[in-house]
XYZ file of C-alpha atoms in Angstrom:
651
model
C 20.608 -33.701 -5.417
C 18.064 -31.162 -4.258
C 18.006 -29.618 -7.736
C 17.115 -32.985 -9.294
C 14.254 -33.331 -6.799
C 13.101 -29.811 -7.664
C 12.511 -30.589 -11.343
C 10.149 -33.437 -10.473
C 6.699 -32.848 -11.926
C 4.836 -32.529 -8.627
C 7.220 -29.868 -7.358
C 6.931 -27.826 -10.538
C 3.131 -28.076 -10.450
C 2.999 -27.019 -6.793
C 5.227 -24.016 -7.442
C 3.268 -23.015 -10.546
C -0.030 -23.273 -8.690
C 1.381 -21.284 -5.770
C 2.726 -18.466 -7.963
C -0.478 -18.263 -10.008
C -2.673 -18.257 -6.899
C -0.397 -15.624 -5.366
C -0.758 -13.359 -8.412
C -4.543 -13.668 -8.190
C -4.543 -12.922 -4.454
C -2.179 -9.968 -4.879
C -4.293 -8.631 -7.734
C -7.414 -8.432 -5.560
C -7.244 -5.287 -3.395
C -7.349 -6.223 0.266
C -6.146 -9.818 -0.093
C -2.585 -9.207 1.047
C 0.395 -11.617 0.844
C 0.046 -12.168 4.590
C -3.586 -13.157 4.222
C -2.862 -15.333 1.174
C -0.178 -17.337 2.980
C -2.327 -17.612 6.120
C -5.352 -18.864 4.182
C -3.318 -21.540 2.424
C -1.454 -22.967 5.436
C -4.270 -25.505 6.149
C -3.864 -26.860 2.607
C -0.242 -27.783 3.361
C -1.185 -30.243 6.128
C -1.467 -33.125 3.670
C 1.762 -32.185 1.868
C 5.312 -32.920 2.832
C 7.403 -30.260 4.533
C 9.284 -29.226 1.379
C 6.152 -29.231 -0.799
C 4.165 -27.234 1.772
C 6.905 -24.616 2.099
C 7.255 -24.336 -1.688
C 3.497 -23.745 -2.012
C 3.622 -20.972 0.604
C 6.772 -19.522 -0.965
C 5.157 -19.427 -4.405
C 2.109 -17.651 -2.986
C 4.330 -15.163 -1.149
C 6.362 -14.292 -4.266
C 3.343 -14.188 -6.580
C 1.185 -12.050 -4.295
C 3.861 -9.370 -3.815
C 4.163 -9.068 -7.593
C 0.393 -9.347 -8.130
C -0.207 -6.203 -6.087
C 1.379 -4.179 -8.902
C -1.386 -5.090 -11.363
C -4.258 -3.046 -9.832
C -1.693 -0.429 -8.725
C -0.811 0.227 -12.360
C -4.207 -0.326 -13.948
C -6.490 1.401 -11.428
C -4.255 3.327 -8.972
C -5.298 0.756 -6.372
C -2.380 -0.960 -4.573
C -3.220 -4.652 -4.383
C -0.892 -4.989 -1.386
C 0.712 -2.504 1.030
C 4.072 -3.056 -0.689
C 2.621 -1.716 -3.971
C 1.855 1.809 -2.746
C 4.968 3.311 -4.369
C 4.138 1.560 -7.654
C 1.033 3.741 -8.006
C 3.165 6.904 -8.100
C 4.358 6.296 -11.669
C 2.538 3.119 -12.711
C -0.934 4.630 -12.907
C 0.237 7.810 -14.718
C 1.852 5.555 -17.336
C -1.400 3.622 -17.701
C -3.332 6.871 -18.177
C -0.903 7.753 -20.980
C -1.788 4.509 -22.756
C 1.417 2.762 -21.622
C -0.150 0.197 -19.308
C 1.464 -2.688 -21.167
C 4.904 -1.091 -20.857
C 4.363 -0.421 -17.144
C 3.280 -4.024 -16.519
C 6.259 -5.388 -18.449
C 8.665 -3.231 -16.437
C 6.978 -4.281 -13.182
C 7.170 -7.982 -14.102
C 10.811 -7.932 -15.175
C 11.813 -5.780 -12.176
C 9.970 -8.126 -9.833
C 11.828 -11.082 -11.329
C 15.274 -9.459 -11.019
C 14.606 -8.089 -7.529
C 13.126 -11.376 -6.354
C 16.059 -13.340 -7.756
C 18.494 -10.997 -6.006
C 16.645 -11.492 -2.706
C 16.741 -15.278 -3.055
C 20.478 -15.257 -3.786
C 20.947 -13.182 -0.635
C 18.915 -15.778 1.238
C 21.080 -18.659 0.026
C 24.581 -17.201 0.156
C 24.522 -14.438 2.780
C 22.091 -15.723 5.406
C 24.572 -16.032 8.308
C 26.189 -12.640 7.667
C 22.932 -10.737 7.148
C 21.351 -12.431 10.168
C 24.137 -10.982 12.322
C 23.592 -7.628 10.589
C 19.896 -7.634 11.548
C 20.822 -8.134 15.203
C 22.737 -4.837 15.162
C 19.486 -2.930 14.761
C 18.092 -2.040 18.158
C 15.510 0.532 19.309
C 17.509 3.597 18.270
C 18.244 2.247 14.785
C 14.591 1.300 14.277
C 13.579 4.797 15.370
C 15.922 6.470 12.888
C 14.788 4.136 10.097
C 11.198 5.194 10.757
C 12.200 8.877 10.837
C 14.128 8.391 7.597
C 11.038 6.871 6.030
C 8.887 9.764 7.252
C 11.410 12.301 5.917
C 10.893 10.738 2.495
C 7.494 12.514 2.462
C 9.337 15.725 1.680
C 11.372 14.138 -1.111
C 8.463 12.435 -2.919
C 6.117 15.397 -2.461
C 4.336 16.359 -5.681
C 2.083 19.048 -4.199
C 2.497 21.763 -1.559
C 4.997 20.471 0.984
C 2.991 21.664 3.985
C -0.020 19.634 2.903
C 2.112 16.524 2.478
C 3.599 17.004 5.950
C 0.149 17.530 7.448
C -0.952 14.306 5.766
C 2.028 12.455 7.248
C 1.255 13.798 10.732
C -2.396 12.789 10.414
C -1.333 9.308 9.301
C 0.884 8.945 12.371
C -1.914 10.098 14.677
C -4.512 7.653 13.325
C -1.936 4.856 13.664
C -1.905 5.550 17.427
C -5.606 4.738 17.852
C -6.162 1.705 20.066
C -3.867 -0.171 22.416
C -0.339 1.183 22.638
C 2.152 -1.509 21.659
C 4.477 -0.213 24.381
C 2.247 0.491 27.387
C -0.709 -1.814 26.642
C -3.162 1.020 27.362
C -5.744 2.472 24.986
C -5.635 5.904 23.358
C -7.977 7.964 21.192
C -10.774 5.370 21.264
C -13.354 7.815 22.723
C -15.051 4.964 24.526
C -15.696 2.969 21.323
C -14.865 -0.667 22.044
C -14.390 -1.569 18.395
C -11.457 0.860 18.167
C -9.526 -0.772 21.003
C -7.717 -3.024 18.540
C -6.712 -0.026 16.447
C -7.074 0.495 12.709
C -5.778 -2.291 10.503
C -3.270 -1.279 7.854
C -5.167 -3.087 5.067
C -8.488 -1.300 5.685
C -6.642 2.022 5.981
C -4.758 1.568 2.706
C -7.911 0.451 0.903
C -9.711 3.491 2.276
C -6.928 5.844 1.213
C -6.330 4.502 -2.297
C -8.961 2.097 -3.625
C -12.299 3.497 -2.411
C -11.593 7.119 -3.500
C -10.505 5.854 -6.911
C -13.876 4.123 -7.373
C -15.666 7.319 -6.349
C -13.619 9.339 -8.846
C -14.615 6.911 -11.593
C -18.283 7.323 -10.700
C -17.956 11.096 -10.508
C -16.366 11.090 -13.960
C -19.466 9.462 -15.450
C -21.181 12.851 -15.499
C -18.430 14.225 -17.734
C -17.622 11.379 -20.107
C -18.810 7.890 -20.908
C -15.717 6.521 -22.601
C -13.867 3.480 -21.365
C -10.688 4.075 -19.459
C -7.418 4.019 -21.376
C -8.942 2.628 -24.545
C -5.699 3.383 -26.418
C -2.487 1.483 -25.738
C 0.887 2.252 -27.243
C 2.810 -0.708 -28.585
C 5.472 -2.289 -26.427
C 7.744 -5.304 -26.651
C 9.216 -7.487 -23.942
C 12.639 -7.193 -25.578
C 12.463 -3.408 -25.412
C 11.391 -3.530 -21.756
C 14.369 -5.753 -20.916
C 16.553 -3.274 -22.782
C 15.106 -0.339 -20.797
C 16.155 -2.003 -17.556
C 19.564 -3.238 -18.736
C 20.544 0.135 -20.207
C 19.731 1.883 -16.937
C 20.912 -0.523 -14.238
C 20.960 2.141 -11.509
C 17.269 1.842 -10.666
C 17.176 -1.954 -10.550
C 20.420 -2.056 -8.558
C 19.309 0.479 -5.958
C 15.860 -1.097 -5.679
C 17.188 -4.629 -5.226
C 19.845 -3.667 -2.680
C 17.507 -1.454 -0.632
C 14.764 -4.107 -0.739
C 17.115 -6.887 0.356
C 18.592 -4.872 3.225
C 15.248 -3.562 4.482
C 13.801 -7.073 4.277
C 16.478 -8.347 6.655
C 15.507 -5.761 9.292
C 12.740 -7.351 11.404
C 9.356 -5.654 11.109
C 10.213 -3.311 8.234
C 8.351 -4.955 5.343
C 7.914 -4.300 1.630
C 6.014 -1.039 2.003
C 9.023 0.639 3.610
C 11.429 -1.038 1.175
C 9.612 0.165 -1.942
C 9.157 3.746 -0.736
C 12.781 4.085 0.398
C 14.016 2.639 -2.901
C 11.752 5.028 -4.813
C 13.173 7.946 -2.842
C 16.797 6.933 -3.407
C 16.304 6.437 -7.153
C 14.616 9.825 -7.389
C 17.432 11.418 -5.380
C 20.108 10.215 -7.852
C 18.046 10.832 -10.992
C 18.719 13.682 -13.404
C 14.987 13.938 -14.210
C 13.527 14.346 -10.722
C 10.612 16.410 -11.977
C 9.452 13.481 -14.136
C 8.772 11.259 -11.131
C 5.077 10.961 -10.436
C 4.270 11.552 -14.098
C 4.976 8.073 -15.450
C 8.724 7.652 -14.967
C 9.992 4.146 -15.727
C 12.622 4.311 -12.985
C 9.934 4.757 -10.317
C 8.232 1.490 -11.282
C 11.529 -0.393 -11.592
C 12.772 0.753 -8.178
C 9.518 0.061 -6.360
C 8.890 -3.408 -7.781
C 12.484 -4.618 -7.556
C 12.608 -3.466 -3.915
C 9.406 -5.080 -2.664
C 10.248 -8.385 -4.358
C 13.850 -8.379 -3.124
C 12.359 -7.892 0.328
C 10.790 -11.373 0.129
C 14.118 -13.193 0.237
C 15.550 -10.741 2.738
C 12.632 -11.154 5.135
C 13.177 -14.927 5.242
C 16.826 -14.585 6.303
C 16.265 -13.647 9.985
C 13.291 -16.027 10.072
C 15.171 -19.127 8.938
C 18.439 -18.376 10.749
C 17.227 -16.775 13.980
C 13.490 -17.433 14.148
C 12.837 -13.664 13.871
C 10.393 -12.826 11.051
C 11.462 -9.902 8.866
C 7.900 -9.118 7.740
C 4.295 -9.949 8.749
C 4.113 -12.580 6.014
C 7.367 -14.126 7.223
C 5.731 -14.420 10.650
C 2.991 -16.558 9.065
C 5.759 -18.611 7.475
C 7.068 -19.356 10.950
C 3.756 -21.022 11.730
C 4.060 -23.074 8.546
C 7.512 -24.253 9.610
C 6.413 -25.221 13.108
C 3.365 -27.080 11.806
C 5.687 -29.395 9.881
C 7.949 -29.852 12.893
C 10.778 -27.683 11.556
C 12.505 -25.232 13.886
C 14.461 -22.241 12.547
C 18.150 -21.927 13.309
C 20.981 -24.417 13.111
C 18.625 -27.391 13.251
C 17.051 -26.272 9.961
C 20.404 -26.424 8.146
C 21.658 -29.565 9.929
C 18.703 -31.826 10.702
C 16.508 -30.639 7.797
C 19.181 -29.569 5.316
C 17.599 -31.318 2.313
C 14.232 -29.687 3.001
C 15.821 -26.263 3.484
C 17.840 -26.292 0.255
C 14.998 -27.779 -1.755
C 12.885 -24.885 -0.514
C 15.619 -22.364 -1.438
C 16.010 -23.715 -4.965
C 12.224 -23.796 -5.231
C 12.058 -20.079 -4.475
C 14.564 -19.394 -7.256
C 12.475 -21.444 -9.681
C 9.416 -19.505 -8.491
C 11.012 -16.281 -9.790
C 11.354 -17.749 -13.285
C 7.780 -19.039 -13.154
C 6.639 -15.570 -12.026
C 8.418 -14.016 -15.018
C 6.919 -16.545 -17.429
C 3.370 -16.335 -16.065
C 3.484 -12.569 -15.632
C 4.688 -11.798 -19.151
C 2.253 -14.319 -20.645
C -0.725 -12.743 -18.890
C 0.032 -9.057 -19.492
C -2.190 -8.965 -22.569
C -5.079 -10.125 -20.377
C -4.245 -7.653 -17.596
C -4.532 -4.766 -20.054
C -8.041 -5.905 -20.967
C -9.152 -4.974 -17.460
C -9.382 -1.327 -18.447
C -11.732 -2.168 -21.304
C -14.389 -2.871 -18.661
C -16.898 0.004 -18.745
C -16.387 2.415 -15.886
C -19.943 1.971 -14.619
C -19.154 -1.717 -13.952
C -15.530 -1.241 -12.955
C -16.354 1.148 -10.085
C -18.746 -1.207 -8.215
C -16.291 -4.087 -8.789
C -13.553 -2.075 -7.056
C -15.942 -1.146 -4.224
C -16.917 -4.800 -3.779
C -13.266 -5.822 -3.488
C -12.722 -2.950 -1.055
C -15.469 -4.261 1.215
C -14.447 -7.923 1.177
C -10.766 -7.030 1.491
C -11.393 -4.841 4.534
C -13.583 -7.420 6.255
C -11.752 -10.663 5.531
C -8.449 -9.719 7.121
C -9.908 -9.706 10.671
C -13.576 -10.708 10.180
C -14.426 -7.317 11.662
C -17.217 -5.051 10.395
C -15.504 -2.050 11.972
C -12.789 -2.350 9.331
C -15.445 -1.793 6.653
C -16.729 1.314 8.430
C -13.178 2.652 8.826
C -12.462 2.000 5.151
C -15.592 3.826 3.974
C -15.100 6.823 6.294
C -11.444 7.178 5.319
C -12.307 6.675 1.651
C -14.936 9.422 1.547
C -12.686 11.737 3.580
C -9.738 11.111 1.252
C -11.970 11.661 -1.778
C -12.827 15.116 -0.427
C -9.281 15.951 0.684
C -7.853 15.151 -2.747
C -10.003 17.932 -4.164
C -8.063 20.313 -1.918
C -4.599 19.163 -2.945
C -3.908 16.490 -0.324
C -2.324 13.173 -1.289
C -2.968 9.719 0.230
C 0.686 8.590 0.050
C 1.989 10.696 3.008
C -0.947 9.601 5.171
C -0.243 5.945 4.355
C 3.469 6.414 5.007
C 2.810 8.078 8.369
C 0.373 5.330 9.358
C 2.854 2.562 8.567
C 5.894 4.168 10.171
C 4.283 5.872 13.174
C 4.143 2.835 15.507
C 7.698 1.811 14.562
C 8.985 5.285 15.426
C 7.101 5.414 18.727
C 8.242 2.000 19.951
C 11.835 2.756 18.937
C 11.723 6.126 20.707
C 10.303 4.786 23.978
C 12.482 1.685 24.086
C 15.528 3.767 23.262
C 14.635 6.288 25.949
C 14.511 3.638 28.662
C 17.611 1.794 27.450
C 19.538 5.043 27.114
C 18.387 6.194 30.544
C 19.591 2.914 32.039
C 22.963 3.329 30.290
C 23.416 6.857 31.615
C 22.589 9.033 28.594
C 19.569 9.048 26.303
C 21.163 11.462 23.819
C 24.320 9.389 23.590
C 22.253 6.255 22.949
C 20.419 7.859 20.007
C 23.296 9.873 18.553
C 26.182 7.426 18.760
C 26.952 4.189 16.964
C 27.793 3.565 13.328
C 24.306 2.785 12.065
C 22.702 5.634 13.998
C 25.105 8.140 12.451
C 24.627 6.688 8.956
C 20.846 6.890 9.239
C 20.972 10.419 10.681
C 23.179 11.497 7.765
C 20.625 10.011 5.334
C 17.865 11.983 7.041
C 19.836 15.240 6.880
C 20.689 14.680 3.215
C 17.004 14.050 2.443
C 15.929 17.218 4.260
C 18.587 19.420 2.611
C 17.813 17.858 -0.753
C 14.121 18.751 -0.297
C 14.998 22.331 0.660
C 17.269 22.619 -2.385
C 14.538 21.281 -4.646
C 12.076 23.752 -3.134
C 14.215 26.779 -4.023
C 15.208 25.327 -7.378
C 11.579 24.868 -8.416
C 10.319 28.002 -6.713
C 8.548 29.441 -9.817
C 6.684 26.178 -10.364
C 5.803 25.884 -6.691
C 4.570 29.473 -6.685
C 2.139 28.593 -9.456
C 1.027 25.448 -7.599
C 0.625 27.498 -4.444
C -1.670 29.913 -6.264
C -3.755 26.994 -7.487
C -3.748 25.557 -3.988
C -4.998 28.846 -2.557
C -7.906 28.825 -4.939
C -8.931 25.475 -3.492
C -8.066 25.925 0.170
C -8.812 29.182 1.880
C -6.404 30.156 4.614
C -9.164 30.257 7.200
C -9.623 26.472 6.982
C -6.129 25.902 8.389
C -7.443 27.126 11.723
C -9.275 23.803 12.101
C -6.174 21.555 12.252
C -4.471 24.193 14.432
C -7.308 23.975 16.946
C -7.380 20.194 16.592
C -3.687 19.910 17.420
C -4.095 22.133 20.485
C -7.099 20.155 21.735
C -5.341 16.843 21.065
C -2.202 17.984 22.910
C -4.086 18.815 26.094
C -6.534 15.924 25.703
C -3.739 13.406 26.236
C -1.664 15.486 28.680
C -3.062 13.649 31.732
C -1.740 10.264 30.552
C 1.573 8.749 31.593
C 4.820 9.900 30.009
C 5.140 6.825 27.760
C 1.525 7.144 26.698
C 1.577 10.823 25.750
C 5.092 11.903 24.726
C 5.033 10.705 21.096
C 1.480 11.927 20.288
C 2.306 15.304 21.853
C 5.413 15.620 19.678
C 3.292 14.971 16.586
C 0.599 17.437 17.736
C 3.280 20.112 18.195
C 4.716 19.468 14.743
C 1.222 19.548 13.219
C 0.562 22.858 14.982
C 3.763 24.424 13.600
C 3.150 23.181 10.051
C -0.413 24.518 10.020
C 0.671 27.880 11.428
C 3.277 28.199 8.675
C 0.758 27.320 5.968
C -1.889 29.597 7.480
C 0.514 32.550 7.576
C 1.635 31.933 3.992
C -1.912 31.868 2.692
C -2.996 34.930 4.673
C 0.086 36.789 3.405
C -0.717 35.988 -0.220
C -4.463 36.264 0.042
C -4.721 39.604 -1.753
C -2.947 38.252 -4.829
C -5.130 35.173 -5.091
C -7.918 34.883 -7.592
C -10.571 32.537 -6.354
C -12.117 30.167 -8.835
C -15.739 30.571 -9.598
C -17.906 28.002 -7.923
C -19.030 25.226 -10.181
C -22.461 23.687 -10.277
C -22.837 20.834 -7.813
C -23.921 17.519 -9.288
C -26.343 16.315 -6.623
C -27.046 13.052 -8.449
C -23.471 11.908 -7.781
C -23.782 12.649 -4.070
C -27.047 10.726 -3.954
C -25.255 7.710 -5.455
C -22.413 8.245 -2.969
C -24.954 8.213 -0.150
C -26.360 4.906 -1.395
C -22.867 3.386 -1.661
C -22.050 4.378 1.918
C -25.440 3.093 3.084
C -24.921 -0.282 1.393
C -21.458 -0.516 2.949
C -22.642 0.286 6.456
C -25.490 -2.258 6.167
C -23.166 -5.137 5.270
C -24.015 -7.011 8.464
C -27.715 -6.831 7.587
C -27.788 -7.381 3.823
C -24.842 -9.763 3.636
C -21.950 -9.366 1.236
C -23.477 -10.863 -1.911
C -26.753 -8.945 -1.798
C -24.645 -5.859 -1.197
C -22.533 -6.633 -4.287
C -25.699 -7.128 -6.326
C -27.062 -3.762 -5.169
C -23.796 -1.990 -5.991
C -23.537 -3.609 -9.422
C -27.087 -2.521 -10.183
C -27.092 0.986 -8.664
C -24.059 2.497 -10.403
C -24.999 1.465 -13.982
C -28.499 2.762 -13.279
C -26.995 6.107 -12.309
C -25.053 6.061 -15.546
C -28.226 5.261 -17.509
C -30.099 8.139 -15.886
C -27.245 10.443 -16.929
C -28.344 9.550 -20.497
C -24.773 9.203 -21.711
C -25.347 5.829 -23.320
C -28.238 3.488 -23.928
C -28.048 0.496 -21.563
C -30.854 -2.052 -21.342
C -32.088 -2.848 -17.845
C -31.997 -6.594 -18.512
C -28.299 -6.302 -19.432
C -27.541 -4.475 -16.180
C -29.425 -7.093 -14.170
C -27.815 -10.028 -15.991
C -24.246 -8.746 -15.557
C -24.911 -7.853 -11.918
C -26.135 -11.365 -11.133
C -23.294 -12.964 -13.115
C -20.609 -10.988 -11.272
C -22.217 -11.717 -7.900
C -22.233 -15.450 -8.658
C -18.607 -15.199 -9.761
C -17.692 -13.570 -6.441
C -19.505 -16.378 -4.622
C -17.536 -19.051 -6.472
C -14.175 -17.305 -5.887
C -14.571 -16.394 -2.226
C -16.762 -19.229 -0.943
C -15.743 -22.231 -2.990
C -12.120 -21.561 -4.033
C -10.432 -19.196 -1.570
C -12.880 -19.888 1.286
C -12.556 -16.308 2.501
C -14.871 -15.434 5.432
C -17.613 -13.000 4.461
C -20.420 -11.185 6.305
C -23.514 -13.297 5.709
C -26.295 -11.019 7.011
C -29.964 -11.874 7.177
C -29.989 -14.197 4.083
C -28.101 -16.827 6.092
C -30.705 -16.587 8.842
C -33.431 -17.282 6.311
C -31.550 -20.295 4.904
C -30.384 -21.836 8.156
């Protein structure tokens, strides 16, 4: 009966609109699935309960998939769950295989999403009970397992990746502690009391540096990015996945299970799935260079997480992800309570919603595959226009999530810092992973400490129990696997280490060593709960830096330093203007800022004399894009923006 209602025209149109809108939201860096669902809840007031939930479900599914589009095309994760997709998606795009990467991502998202929805329908009661077995100790070990993945997915010097992970954990601790309710590391700055938001941090780590790299590359070449594309067929992409079912199977299962665990989310699911697929692959060295299995695992996992995250929400009222928490509000608005009442008193609504989510996966596949040819056209945009477009999305994405200008400042500072660090061999992925998992590990550690102390033994609480032992074994296997890989690839790593030494002199490692010592004693006067976890991280950071410092000092005599290259001051002048425009958002307003960015970067390109561009063309395209942004954000999505002094003049 519910299936017959589902194929009614209005239901199909609502689902199609929701999936399409979700893909658009996910494709814009900064507009996360959580924000997309939250923005659209008011539009469900006039709809029935089933129709409203189907609209939100379509947006949720579409936005998780949509985040893969900028991740593959520009190395910019459109959503936190798409971070792992950048590892192999963007390298494939740079090889001219963007179409193939997008096809694999679309098909994997469909299969993973369908698997998650089948879990939701058939295994909800069982998996809901499973999620209740995860307490503080299990959550702690899951976070540690996720952090240990840094070693497994490391593509550069391991010490630098571990330092990045430690730094990510430390910046995640800024603001109010979720356990004690007291502030840390705010240095008296009120705007930091709320901490750093994950969206602004991820945009700063991935999107903003990518735009700066594009601008920096203008001095070397003026060609359009990835102008060549190898041919690909949808049939062949289906065949690639069917012939190698291991990646899609691991990704879907890991995504579904992680989604059930409250608070985990798609970012953890995709990274863990990526790690497990790499662990069981015969071509481990190909990961990070455009491996198909990396894309398949990541996208199947984060889409399978969608169905999994709704299981504890609908059965127990416990959201499995931040977006699922917004869903809870959508349920309550329509007078629907999770639990037994949902499946007894509102059974028709519940099953219509479930079948609607399954149909949404087929619509996602159809829309995604139909639009791939248009997605690939994105990289035909000249770099001197593409870079300010990315920066504009970075700014609006950072601001709109909390309507907070501090998020813009954090994004810019992190972006410039990451741009510099990447020149010295550091990667943004470990920092992002540490930032996401740090709070989960700390809360699990402190809660487990108190519960274990009350039960008579803290060690017994953490090191006993089936799931604790399973997770600990996974961590040990990951660590030993990383050590084995290190010795197996020792000649390659020795070459990378020599390159690394030419970029990072050993003396610079004294700075993080001193920073870790200062940080350790800076927080030593706080309470035990407030200081224990940061002090553990400071100690680990100290040991890692000492090891790296000693290795570089030991090999210093055999290192040939690269000759210094000529500094392009014009790029740094443009960078200064970009930062200035970003910091003056509250004064200029968002749209004037976009206009300035769209005009400044092409002008820089023109002054480089790489190509003849007429000033009237630059001005026309800048105004046209700014008006387009106004229509999208003000009239369609109704996203809050910083208005600045122009609004004062108008009103």
